[in-house]
Short mmCIF file of C-alpha atoms in Angstrom, two decimals:
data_model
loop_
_atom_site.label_atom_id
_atom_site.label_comp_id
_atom_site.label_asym_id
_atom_site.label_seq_id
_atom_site.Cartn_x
_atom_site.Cartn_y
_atom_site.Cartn_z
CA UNK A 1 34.77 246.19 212.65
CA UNK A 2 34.37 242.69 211.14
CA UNK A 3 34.90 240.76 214.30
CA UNK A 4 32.52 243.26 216.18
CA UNK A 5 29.90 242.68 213.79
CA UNK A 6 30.09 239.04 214.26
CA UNK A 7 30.73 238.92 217.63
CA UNK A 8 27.72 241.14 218.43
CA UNK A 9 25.23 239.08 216.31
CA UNK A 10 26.93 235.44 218.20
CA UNK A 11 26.43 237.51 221.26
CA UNK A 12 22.83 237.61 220.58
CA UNK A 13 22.78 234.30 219.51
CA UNK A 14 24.30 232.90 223.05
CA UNK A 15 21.83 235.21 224.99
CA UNK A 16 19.10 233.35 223.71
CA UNK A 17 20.67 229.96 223.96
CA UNK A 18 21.48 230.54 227.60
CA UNK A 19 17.49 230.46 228.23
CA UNK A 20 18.04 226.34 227.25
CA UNK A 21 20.05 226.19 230.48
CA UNK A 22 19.61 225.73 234.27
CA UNK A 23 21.37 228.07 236.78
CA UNK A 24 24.97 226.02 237.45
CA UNK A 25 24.76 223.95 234.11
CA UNK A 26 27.84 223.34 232.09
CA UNK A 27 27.69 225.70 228.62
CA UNK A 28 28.93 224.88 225.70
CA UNK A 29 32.36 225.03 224.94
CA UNK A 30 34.48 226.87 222.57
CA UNK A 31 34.73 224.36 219.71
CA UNK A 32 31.32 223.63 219.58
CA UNK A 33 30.50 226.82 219.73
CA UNK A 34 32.63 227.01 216.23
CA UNK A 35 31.05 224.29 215.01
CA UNK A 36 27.27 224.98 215.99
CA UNK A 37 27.06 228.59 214.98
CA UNK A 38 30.36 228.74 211.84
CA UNK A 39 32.31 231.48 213.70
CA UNK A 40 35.91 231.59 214.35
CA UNK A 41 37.75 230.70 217.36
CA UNK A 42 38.67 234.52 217.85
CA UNK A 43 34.63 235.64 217.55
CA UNK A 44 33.55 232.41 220.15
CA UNK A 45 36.15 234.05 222.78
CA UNK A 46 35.58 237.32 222.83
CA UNK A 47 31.87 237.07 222.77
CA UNK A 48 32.17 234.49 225.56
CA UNK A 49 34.35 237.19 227.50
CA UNK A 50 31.87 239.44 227.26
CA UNK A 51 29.31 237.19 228.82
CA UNK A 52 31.28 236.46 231.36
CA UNK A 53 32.51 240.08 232.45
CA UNK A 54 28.42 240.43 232.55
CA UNK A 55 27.88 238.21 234.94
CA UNK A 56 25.77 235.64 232.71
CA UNK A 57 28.71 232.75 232.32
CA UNK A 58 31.47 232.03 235.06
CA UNK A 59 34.99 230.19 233.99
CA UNK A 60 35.79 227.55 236.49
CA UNK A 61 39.53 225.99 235.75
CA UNK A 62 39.81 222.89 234.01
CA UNK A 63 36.05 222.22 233.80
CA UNK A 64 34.97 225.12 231.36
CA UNK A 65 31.87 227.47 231.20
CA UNK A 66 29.18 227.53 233.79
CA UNK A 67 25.60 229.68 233.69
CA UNK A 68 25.57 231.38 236.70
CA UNK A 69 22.93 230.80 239.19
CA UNK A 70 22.76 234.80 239.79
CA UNK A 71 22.44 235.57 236.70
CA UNK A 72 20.87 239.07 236.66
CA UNK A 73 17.65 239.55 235.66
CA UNK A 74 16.57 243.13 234.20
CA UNK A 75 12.99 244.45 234.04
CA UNK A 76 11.70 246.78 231.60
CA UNK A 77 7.34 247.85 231.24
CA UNK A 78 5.76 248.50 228.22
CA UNK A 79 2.94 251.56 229.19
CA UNK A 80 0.27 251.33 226.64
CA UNK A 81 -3.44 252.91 226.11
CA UNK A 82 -5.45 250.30 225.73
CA UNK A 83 -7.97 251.66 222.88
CA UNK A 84 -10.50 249.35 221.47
CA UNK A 85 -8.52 248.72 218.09
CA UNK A 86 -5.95 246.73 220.40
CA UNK A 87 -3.05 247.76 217.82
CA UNK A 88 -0.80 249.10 220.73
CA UNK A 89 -1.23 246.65 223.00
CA UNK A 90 -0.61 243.91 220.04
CA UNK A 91 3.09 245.97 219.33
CA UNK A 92 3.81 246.31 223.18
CA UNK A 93 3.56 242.34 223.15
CA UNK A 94 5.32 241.66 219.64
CA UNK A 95 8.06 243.99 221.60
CA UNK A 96 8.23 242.04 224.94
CA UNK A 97 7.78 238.68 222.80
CA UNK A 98 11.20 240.00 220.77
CA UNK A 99 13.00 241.06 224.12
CA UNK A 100 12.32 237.67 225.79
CA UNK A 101 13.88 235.93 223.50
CA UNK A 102 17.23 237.96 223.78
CA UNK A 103 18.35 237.28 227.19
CA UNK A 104 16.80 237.26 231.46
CA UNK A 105 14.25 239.48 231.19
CA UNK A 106 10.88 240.89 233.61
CA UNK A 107 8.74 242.19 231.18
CA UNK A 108 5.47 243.54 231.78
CA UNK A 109 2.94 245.27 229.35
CA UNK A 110 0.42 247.73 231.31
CA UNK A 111 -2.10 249.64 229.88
CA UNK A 112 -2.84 253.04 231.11
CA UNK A 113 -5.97 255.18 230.87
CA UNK A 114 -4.81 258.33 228.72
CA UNK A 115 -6.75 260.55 230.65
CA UNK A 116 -5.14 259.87 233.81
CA UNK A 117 -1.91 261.71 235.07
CA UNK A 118 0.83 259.06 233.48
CA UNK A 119 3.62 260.77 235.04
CA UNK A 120 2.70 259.38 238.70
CA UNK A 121 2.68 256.15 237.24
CA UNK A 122 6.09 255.55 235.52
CA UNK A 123 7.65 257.09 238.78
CA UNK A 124 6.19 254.38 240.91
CA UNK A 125 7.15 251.52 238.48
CA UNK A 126 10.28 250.25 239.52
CA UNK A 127 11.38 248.65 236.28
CA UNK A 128 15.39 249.06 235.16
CA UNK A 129 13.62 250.59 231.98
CA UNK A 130 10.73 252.12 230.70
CA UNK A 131 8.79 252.08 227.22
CA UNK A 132 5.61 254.41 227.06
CA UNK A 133 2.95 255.57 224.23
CA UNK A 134 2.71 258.84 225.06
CA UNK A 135 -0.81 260.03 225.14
CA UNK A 136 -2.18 261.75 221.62
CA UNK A 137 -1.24 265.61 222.46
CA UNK A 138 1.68 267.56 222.79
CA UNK A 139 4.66 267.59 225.22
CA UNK A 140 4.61 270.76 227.05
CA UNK A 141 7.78 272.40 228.46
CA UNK A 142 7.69 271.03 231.97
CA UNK A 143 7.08 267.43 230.68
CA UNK A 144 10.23 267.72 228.46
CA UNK A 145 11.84 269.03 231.74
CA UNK A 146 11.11 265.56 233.75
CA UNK A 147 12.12 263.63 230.69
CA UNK A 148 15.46 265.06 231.24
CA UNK A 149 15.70 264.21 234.92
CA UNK A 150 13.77 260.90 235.05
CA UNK A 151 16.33 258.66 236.72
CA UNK A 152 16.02 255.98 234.91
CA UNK A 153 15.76 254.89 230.81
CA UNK A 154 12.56 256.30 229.44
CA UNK A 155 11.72 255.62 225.94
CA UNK A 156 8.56 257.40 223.62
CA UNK A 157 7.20 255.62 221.21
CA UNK A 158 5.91 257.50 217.91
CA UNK A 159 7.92 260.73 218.68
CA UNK A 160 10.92 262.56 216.92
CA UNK A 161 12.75 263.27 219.98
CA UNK A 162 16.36 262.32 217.64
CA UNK A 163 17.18 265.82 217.95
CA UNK A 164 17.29 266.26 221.91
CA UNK A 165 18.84 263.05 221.91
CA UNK A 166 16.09 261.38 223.70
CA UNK A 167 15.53 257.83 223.80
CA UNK A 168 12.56 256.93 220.90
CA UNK A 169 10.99 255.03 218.57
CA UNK A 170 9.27 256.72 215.28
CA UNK A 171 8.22 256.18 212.23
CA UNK A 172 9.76 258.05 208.61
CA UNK A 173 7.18 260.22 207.64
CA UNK A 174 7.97 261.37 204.92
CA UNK A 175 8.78 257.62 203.28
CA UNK A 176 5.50 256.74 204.30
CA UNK A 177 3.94 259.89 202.10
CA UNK A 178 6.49 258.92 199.56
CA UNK A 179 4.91 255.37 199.09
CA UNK A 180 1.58 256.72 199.49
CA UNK A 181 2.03 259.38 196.95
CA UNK A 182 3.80 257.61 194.67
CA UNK A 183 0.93 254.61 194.01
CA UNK A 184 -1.47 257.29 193.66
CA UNK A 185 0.48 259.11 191.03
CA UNK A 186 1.68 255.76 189.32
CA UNK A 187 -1.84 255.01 188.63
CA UNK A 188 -2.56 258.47 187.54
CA UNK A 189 -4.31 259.99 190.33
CA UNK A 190 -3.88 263.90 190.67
CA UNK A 191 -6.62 265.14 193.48
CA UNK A 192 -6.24 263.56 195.98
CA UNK A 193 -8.21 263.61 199.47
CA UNK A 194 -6.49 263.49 203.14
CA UNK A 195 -8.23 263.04 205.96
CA UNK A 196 -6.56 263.03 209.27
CA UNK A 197 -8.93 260.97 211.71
CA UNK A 198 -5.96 260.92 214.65
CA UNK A 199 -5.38 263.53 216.96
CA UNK A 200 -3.02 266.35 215.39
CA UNK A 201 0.46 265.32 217.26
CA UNK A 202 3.40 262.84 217.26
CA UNK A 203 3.95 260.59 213.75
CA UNK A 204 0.04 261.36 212.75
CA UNK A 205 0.66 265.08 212.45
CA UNK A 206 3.89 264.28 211.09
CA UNK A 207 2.92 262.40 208.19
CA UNK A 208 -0.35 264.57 207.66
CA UNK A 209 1.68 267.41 207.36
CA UNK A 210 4.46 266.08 204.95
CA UNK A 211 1.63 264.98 202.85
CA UNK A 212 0.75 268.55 202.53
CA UNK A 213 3.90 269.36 201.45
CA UNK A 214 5.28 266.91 198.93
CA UNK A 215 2.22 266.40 197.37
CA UNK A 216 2.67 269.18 194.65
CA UNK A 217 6.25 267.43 194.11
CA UNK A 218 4.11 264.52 192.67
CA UNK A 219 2.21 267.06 190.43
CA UNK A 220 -0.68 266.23 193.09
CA UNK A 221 -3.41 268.39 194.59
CA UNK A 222 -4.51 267.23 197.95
CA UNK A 223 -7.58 268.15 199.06
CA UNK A 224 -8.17 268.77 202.94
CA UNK A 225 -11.03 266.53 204.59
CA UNK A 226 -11.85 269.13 207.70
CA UNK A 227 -11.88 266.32 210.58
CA UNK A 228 -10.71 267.40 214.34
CA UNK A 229 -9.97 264.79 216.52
CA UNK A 230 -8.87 265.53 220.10
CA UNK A 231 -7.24 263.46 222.56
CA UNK A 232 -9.82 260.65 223.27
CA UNK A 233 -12.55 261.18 220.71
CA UNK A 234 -10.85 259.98 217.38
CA UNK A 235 -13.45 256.68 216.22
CA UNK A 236 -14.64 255.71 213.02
CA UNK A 237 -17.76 257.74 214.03
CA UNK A 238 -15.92 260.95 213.83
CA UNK A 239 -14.09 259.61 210.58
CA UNK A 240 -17.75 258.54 209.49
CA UNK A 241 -19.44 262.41 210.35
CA UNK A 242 -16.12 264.09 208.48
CA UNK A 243 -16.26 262.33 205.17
CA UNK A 244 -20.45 262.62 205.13
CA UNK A 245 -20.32 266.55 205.92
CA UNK A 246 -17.50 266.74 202.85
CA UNK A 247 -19.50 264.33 200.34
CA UNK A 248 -22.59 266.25 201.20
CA UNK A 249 -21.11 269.59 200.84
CA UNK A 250 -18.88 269.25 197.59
CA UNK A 251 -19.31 266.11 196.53
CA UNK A 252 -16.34 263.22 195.21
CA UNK A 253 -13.84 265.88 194.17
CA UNK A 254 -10.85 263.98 193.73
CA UNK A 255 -9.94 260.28 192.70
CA UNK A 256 -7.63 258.92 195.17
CA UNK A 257 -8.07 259.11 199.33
CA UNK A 258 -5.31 258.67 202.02
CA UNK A 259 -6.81 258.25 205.37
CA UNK A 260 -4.18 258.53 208.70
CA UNK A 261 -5.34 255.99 210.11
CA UNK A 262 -6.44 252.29 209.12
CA UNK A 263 -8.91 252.12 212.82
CA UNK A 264 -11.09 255.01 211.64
CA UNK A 265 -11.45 253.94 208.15
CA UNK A 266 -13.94 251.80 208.69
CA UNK A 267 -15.79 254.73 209.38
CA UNK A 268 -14.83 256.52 205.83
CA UNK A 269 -15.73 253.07 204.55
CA UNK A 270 -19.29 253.22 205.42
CA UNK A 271 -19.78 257.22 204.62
CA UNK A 272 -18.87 255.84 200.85
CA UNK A 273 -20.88 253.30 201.00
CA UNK A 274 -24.19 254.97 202.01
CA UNK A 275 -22.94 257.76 199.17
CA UNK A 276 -22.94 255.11 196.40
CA UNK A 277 -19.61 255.29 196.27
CA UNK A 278 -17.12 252.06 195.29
CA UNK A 279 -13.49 251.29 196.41
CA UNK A 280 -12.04 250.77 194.19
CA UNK A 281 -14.51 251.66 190.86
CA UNK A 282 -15.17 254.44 191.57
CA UNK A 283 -12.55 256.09 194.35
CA UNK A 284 -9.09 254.55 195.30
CA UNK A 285 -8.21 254.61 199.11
CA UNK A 286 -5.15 253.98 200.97
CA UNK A 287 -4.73 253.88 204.82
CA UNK A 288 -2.16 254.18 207.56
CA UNK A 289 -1.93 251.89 210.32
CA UNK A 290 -3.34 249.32 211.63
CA UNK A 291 -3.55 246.72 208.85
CA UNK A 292 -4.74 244.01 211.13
CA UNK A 293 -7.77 245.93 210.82
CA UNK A 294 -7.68 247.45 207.30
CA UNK A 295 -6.51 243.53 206.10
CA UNK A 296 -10.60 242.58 207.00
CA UNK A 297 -12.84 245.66 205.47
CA UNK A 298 -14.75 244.83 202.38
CA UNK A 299 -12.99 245.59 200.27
CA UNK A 300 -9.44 245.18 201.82
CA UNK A 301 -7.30 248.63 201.82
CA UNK A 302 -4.16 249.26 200.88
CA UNK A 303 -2.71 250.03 203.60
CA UNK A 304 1.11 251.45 205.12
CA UNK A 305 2.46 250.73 208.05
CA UNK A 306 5.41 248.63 210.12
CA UNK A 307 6.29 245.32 209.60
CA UNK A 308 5.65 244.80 213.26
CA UNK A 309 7.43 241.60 213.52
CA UNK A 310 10.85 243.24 212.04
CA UNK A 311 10.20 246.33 214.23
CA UNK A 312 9.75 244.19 217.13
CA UNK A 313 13.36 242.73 216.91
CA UNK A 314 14.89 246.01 215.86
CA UNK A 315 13.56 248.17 218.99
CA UNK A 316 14.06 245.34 221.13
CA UNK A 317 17.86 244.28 220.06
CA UNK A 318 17.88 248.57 220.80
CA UNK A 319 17.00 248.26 224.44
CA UNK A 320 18.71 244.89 224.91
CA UNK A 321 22.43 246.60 223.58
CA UNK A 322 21.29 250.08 225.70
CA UNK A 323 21.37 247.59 228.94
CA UNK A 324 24.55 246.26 228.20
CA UNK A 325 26.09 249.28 227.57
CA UNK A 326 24.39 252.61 228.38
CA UNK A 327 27.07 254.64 226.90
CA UNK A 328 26.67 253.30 223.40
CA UNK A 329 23.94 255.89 223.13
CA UNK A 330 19.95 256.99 223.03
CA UNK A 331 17.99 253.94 222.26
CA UNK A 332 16.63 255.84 218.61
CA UNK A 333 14.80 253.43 216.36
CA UNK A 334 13.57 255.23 213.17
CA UNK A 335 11.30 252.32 211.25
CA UNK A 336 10.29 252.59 207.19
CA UNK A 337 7.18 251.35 206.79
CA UNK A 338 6.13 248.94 204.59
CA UNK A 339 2.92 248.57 201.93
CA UNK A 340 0.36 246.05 202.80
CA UNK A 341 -1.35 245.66 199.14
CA UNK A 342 -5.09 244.82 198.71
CA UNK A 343 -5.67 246.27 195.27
CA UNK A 344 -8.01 249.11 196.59
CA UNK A 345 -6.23 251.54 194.05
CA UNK A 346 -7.37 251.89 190.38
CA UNK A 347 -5.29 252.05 187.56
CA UNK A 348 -7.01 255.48 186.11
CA UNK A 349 -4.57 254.89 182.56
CA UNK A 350 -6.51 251.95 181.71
CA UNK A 351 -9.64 254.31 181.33
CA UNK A 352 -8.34 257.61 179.85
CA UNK A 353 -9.02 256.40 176.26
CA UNK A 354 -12.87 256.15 177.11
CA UNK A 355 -13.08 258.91 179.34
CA UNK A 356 -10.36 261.39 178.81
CA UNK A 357 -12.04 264.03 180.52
CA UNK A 358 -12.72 261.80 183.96
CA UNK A 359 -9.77 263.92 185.54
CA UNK A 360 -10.32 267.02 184.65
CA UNK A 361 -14.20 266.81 185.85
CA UNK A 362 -12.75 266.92 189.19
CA UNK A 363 -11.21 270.26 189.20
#
């Protein structure tokens, strides 16, 4: 296990550096090999073998280790809806960025109108594999059908599909409403507000709905902000009308607010704002996704998501060891987001002793 470990993680290693060589260049040899990277001979050799069984390295006798001059190249497109935010087209270049660096690769990134029929699409791309944001609404039966007989690697991005064994790459939900839930409660918020600004399907629905349910675990109340996004209207506007009509109607009844997603917060943002209402003085907010965005309101949000950079590598070291060997598996990345902090949560403990009853005026 020791000497797979190492070998695969050299193996990586050498992919990269055979990018710093021309087609029919000498490679490096064993010993230096040793020497540049602190394996053993035993790790150099086999990883070498392996390069060379793929075609990427040819032995010639008594002169050593040549990069081939066929090496073979293998393509893979990233299908992404371009929205205005720009997050997924930022993570399907942080992926091709990550994949690039591991070895000959044709990447392409291609945005895709989510109205349009996709399916037509990925069959006419002829790339050796294929990574797709779905578009925001459900898979229905006959879609899960042509997953099964697309001919080629198809992965989904922000979809459980671990339990049909289908390539894809999702986020925890429930971790993410356990860091969420837990930095409310820490700081001694008990109502707190959810607002789902994303369409109702995939990781958004996912994480709303775990919210839901482990929020009385955290001797929490959550309190539902009605919003319904469909496919293709979700916008800070709609986050903007949903948070207005809900101020308006029963006023700031709880102390803490989780928004599902960091895009449409802006639009929360502003409803507060032209309420009176302070982040974080007077209401604590947290967000999820996009902290790009989040990282630049005034003030700043708290906000969960991936460490896109990390993810990157992980989901692209996934593909790249799929393509090597396609019968080590469904390429399944599960990520555990991380907490981008911008102090828009209030320590309510600090205040009890002037205003003990500031809590319970909220139920």
């Amino acid at each position: 296990m020791i000497l797979q470990e190492r070998s695969e993680q050299l193996y990586i290693k050498l992919s990269r550096e055979l990018k710093r060589f021309s087609p029919g260049k000498r490679f490096h040899t064993i010993r230096h090999i040793e020497r540049k990277f602190g394996v053993s001979y035993r790790v150099a050799d086999v990883t070498l073998d392996r390069l060379e069984k793929e075609g990427l390295l040819e032995r010639r006798d008594r002169s050593g280790l040549y990069v081939r001059s066929t090496a073979p190249c293998r393509s893979v497109a990233f299908f992404y809806i371009d929205w205005p935010g720009g997050h997924q087209r930022f993570i399907a270049e942080q992926f091709g960025r990550a994949l690039l660096a591991l070895g000959h690769y044709d990447f392409s990134a291609l945005p895709y109108n989510y109205q349009s029929d996709l399916i037509p699409q990925l069959e006419a791309c002829p790339a050796d594999l294929l990574v797709v944001f779905w578009p925001p609404r459900p898979l229905s039966s006959q879609e899960l059908v042509w997953l099964g007989q697309f001919s080629r690697p198809l992965v989904l991005c922000d979809l459980n599909l671990r339990d049909i064994s289908h390539h894809c790459f999702f986020v925890n939900s429930g971790y993410v409403c356990t860091l969420a839930l837990t930095r409310f409660r820490n700081n001694g918020h008990r109502r707190i507000g959810i607002l789902l600004a994303e369409p109702p399907f995939g990781e958004n629905w996912a994480i709303h709905h775990d919210f839901l349910t482990f929020a009385p675990l955290y001797d929490c109340v959550p309190v539902l902000i009605e919003c319904h996004p469909e496919s293709g209207n979700f916008s800070p506007e709609l986050a903007y009308l949903a948070m207005m009509k809900h101020l308006d109607r029963f006023g700031l009844n709880f102390t803490g607010l989780f928004v599902i997603s960091g895009y449409a917060a802006q639009g929360v943002q502003r409803a507060l704002n032209e309420h009176g209402i302070s982040v974080p003085d007077d209401l604590s907010a947290i967000a999820f996704g996009n902290p790009e965005s989040t990282a630049y309101f005034t003030p700043p949000l708290t906000t969960i998501a991936d460490d896109e950079n990390t993810m990157a590598t992980q989901k692209a070291d996934a593909v790249h060891r799929y393509l090597q060997n396609p019968a080590s598996g469904p390429i399944i990345v599960e990520s555990r987001a991380i907490v981008y902090e911008h102090q828009s949560v209030r320590n309510l403990h600090s205040t009890i002793t002037t205003n003990p009853n500031s809590e319970r005026n909220m139920a």
